[in-house]
Tab-separated table of C-alpha atoms in Angstrom:
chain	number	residue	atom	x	y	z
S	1	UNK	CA	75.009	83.659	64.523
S	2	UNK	CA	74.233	79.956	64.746
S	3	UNK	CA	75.166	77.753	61.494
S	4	UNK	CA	71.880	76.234	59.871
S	5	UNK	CA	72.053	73.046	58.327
S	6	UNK	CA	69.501	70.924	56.398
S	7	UNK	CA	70.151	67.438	55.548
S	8	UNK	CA	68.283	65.500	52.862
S	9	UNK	CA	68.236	62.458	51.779
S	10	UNK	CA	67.446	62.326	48.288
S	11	UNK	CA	67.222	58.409	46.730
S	12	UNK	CA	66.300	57.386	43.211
S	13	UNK	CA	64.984	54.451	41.823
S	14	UNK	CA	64.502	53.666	38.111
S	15	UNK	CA	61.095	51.590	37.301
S	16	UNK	CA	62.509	49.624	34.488
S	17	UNK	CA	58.982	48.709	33.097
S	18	UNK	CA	58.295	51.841	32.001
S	19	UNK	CA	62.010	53.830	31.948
S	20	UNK	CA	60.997	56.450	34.784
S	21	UNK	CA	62.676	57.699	37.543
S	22	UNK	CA	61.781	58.522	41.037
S	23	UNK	CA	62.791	60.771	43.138
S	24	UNK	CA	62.040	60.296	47.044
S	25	UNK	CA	63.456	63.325	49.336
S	26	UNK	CA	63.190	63.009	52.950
S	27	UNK	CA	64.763	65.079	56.464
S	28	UNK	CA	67.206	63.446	57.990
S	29	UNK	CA	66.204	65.035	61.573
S	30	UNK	CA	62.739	64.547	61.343
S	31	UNK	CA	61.737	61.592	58.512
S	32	UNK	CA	59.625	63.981	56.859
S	33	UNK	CA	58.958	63.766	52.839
S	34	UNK	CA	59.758	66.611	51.030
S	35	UNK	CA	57.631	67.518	48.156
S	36	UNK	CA	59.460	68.940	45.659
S	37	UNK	CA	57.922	71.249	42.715
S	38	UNK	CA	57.772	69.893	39.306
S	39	UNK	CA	60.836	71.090	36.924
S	40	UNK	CA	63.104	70.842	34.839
S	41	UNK	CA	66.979	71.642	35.117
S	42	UNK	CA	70.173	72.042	33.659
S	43	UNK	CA	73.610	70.688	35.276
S	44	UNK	CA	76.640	72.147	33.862
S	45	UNK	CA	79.804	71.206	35.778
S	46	UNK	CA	82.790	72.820	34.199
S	47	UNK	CA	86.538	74.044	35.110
S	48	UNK	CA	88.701	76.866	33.013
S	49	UNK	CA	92.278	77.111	32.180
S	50	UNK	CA	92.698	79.466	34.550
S	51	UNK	CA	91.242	77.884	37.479
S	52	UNK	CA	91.903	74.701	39.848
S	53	UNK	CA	88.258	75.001	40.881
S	54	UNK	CA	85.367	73.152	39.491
S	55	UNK	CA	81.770	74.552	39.455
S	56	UNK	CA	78.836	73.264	38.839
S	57	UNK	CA	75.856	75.283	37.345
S	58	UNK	CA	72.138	74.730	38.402
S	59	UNK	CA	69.486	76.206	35.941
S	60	UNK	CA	65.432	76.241	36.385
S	61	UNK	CA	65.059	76.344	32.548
S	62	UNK	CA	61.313	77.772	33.336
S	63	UNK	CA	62.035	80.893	35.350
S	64	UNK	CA	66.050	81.027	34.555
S	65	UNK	CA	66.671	81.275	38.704
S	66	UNK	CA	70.592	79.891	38.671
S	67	UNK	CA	72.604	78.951	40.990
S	68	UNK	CA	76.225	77.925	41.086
S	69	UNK	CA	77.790	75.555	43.285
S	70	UNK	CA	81.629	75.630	43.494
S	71	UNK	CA	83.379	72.199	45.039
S	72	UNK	CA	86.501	70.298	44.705
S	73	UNK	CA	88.104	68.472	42.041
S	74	UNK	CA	86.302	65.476	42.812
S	75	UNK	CA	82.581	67.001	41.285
S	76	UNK	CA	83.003	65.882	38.182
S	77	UNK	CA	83.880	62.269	39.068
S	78	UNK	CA	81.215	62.591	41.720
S	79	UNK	CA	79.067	63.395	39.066
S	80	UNK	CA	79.789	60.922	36.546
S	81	UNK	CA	80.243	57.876	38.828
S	82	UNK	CA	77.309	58.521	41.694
S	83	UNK	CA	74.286	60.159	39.631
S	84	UNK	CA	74.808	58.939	35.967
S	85	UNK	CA	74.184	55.562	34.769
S	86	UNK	CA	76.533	56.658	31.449
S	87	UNK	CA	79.932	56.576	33.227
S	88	UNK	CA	81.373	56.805	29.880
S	89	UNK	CA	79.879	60.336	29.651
S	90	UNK	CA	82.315	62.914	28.930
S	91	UNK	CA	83.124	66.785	28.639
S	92	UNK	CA	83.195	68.612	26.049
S	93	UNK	CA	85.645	71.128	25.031
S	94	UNK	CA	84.124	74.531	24.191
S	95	UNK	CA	84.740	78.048	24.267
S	96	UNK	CA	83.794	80.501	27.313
S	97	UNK	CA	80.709	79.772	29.032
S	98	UNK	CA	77.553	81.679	26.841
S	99	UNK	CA	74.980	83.114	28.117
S	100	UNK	CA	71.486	80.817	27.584
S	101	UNK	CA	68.509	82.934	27.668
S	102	UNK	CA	65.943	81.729	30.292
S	103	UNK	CA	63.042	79.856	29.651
S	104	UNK	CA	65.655	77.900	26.661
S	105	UNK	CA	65.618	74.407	26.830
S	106	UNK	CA	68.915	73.965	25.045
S	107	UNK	CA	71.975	73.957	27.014
């Protein structure tokens, strides 16, 4: 079986006159735009105590679909320092991971 790969470029530039953001997505191998549908997610990166590994939850608060994305170490810092303006933002301590119902908007 042949490995498949699809690479994206996704850029995003803030409009400072009226605080929005916008998100461009285009193929690499062909230049194309990709329209993306309108949504709303939640990110949740987060390690245990009884793991190295840090994964990073992807939530379509609408329909609930999740996926999780495991990576190295480096996510969180990732993260912090190449997609959030905040770089002050940090985690939070809590107990296990609970369960949000789908459709919530609270994460």
């Amino acid at each position: 079986m042949a490995n498949e790969i699809i690479s994206l470029i996704v850029s995003c530039q803030l409009n400072q006159l009226n605080q929005t953001l916008a998100l461009q997505v285009v193929r690499v191998d062909t230049g194309e735009q990709i329209h993306l549908h309108e949504g709303v997610f939640l990110l949740r990166i987060f390690s245990d105590d009884t793991t190295t590994q840090t994964r990073c939850l992807i939530r379509h608060l609408a329909s609930g679909r999740e996926a999780f994305v495991q990576g190295s170490p480096n996510l969180s810092d990732f993260v912090q320092k190449a997609l959030l303006d905040d770089h002050d933002l940090q985690p939070v301590k809590t107990e296990p991971e609970q369960s949000i119902p789908p459709g919530s908007n609270k994460p």
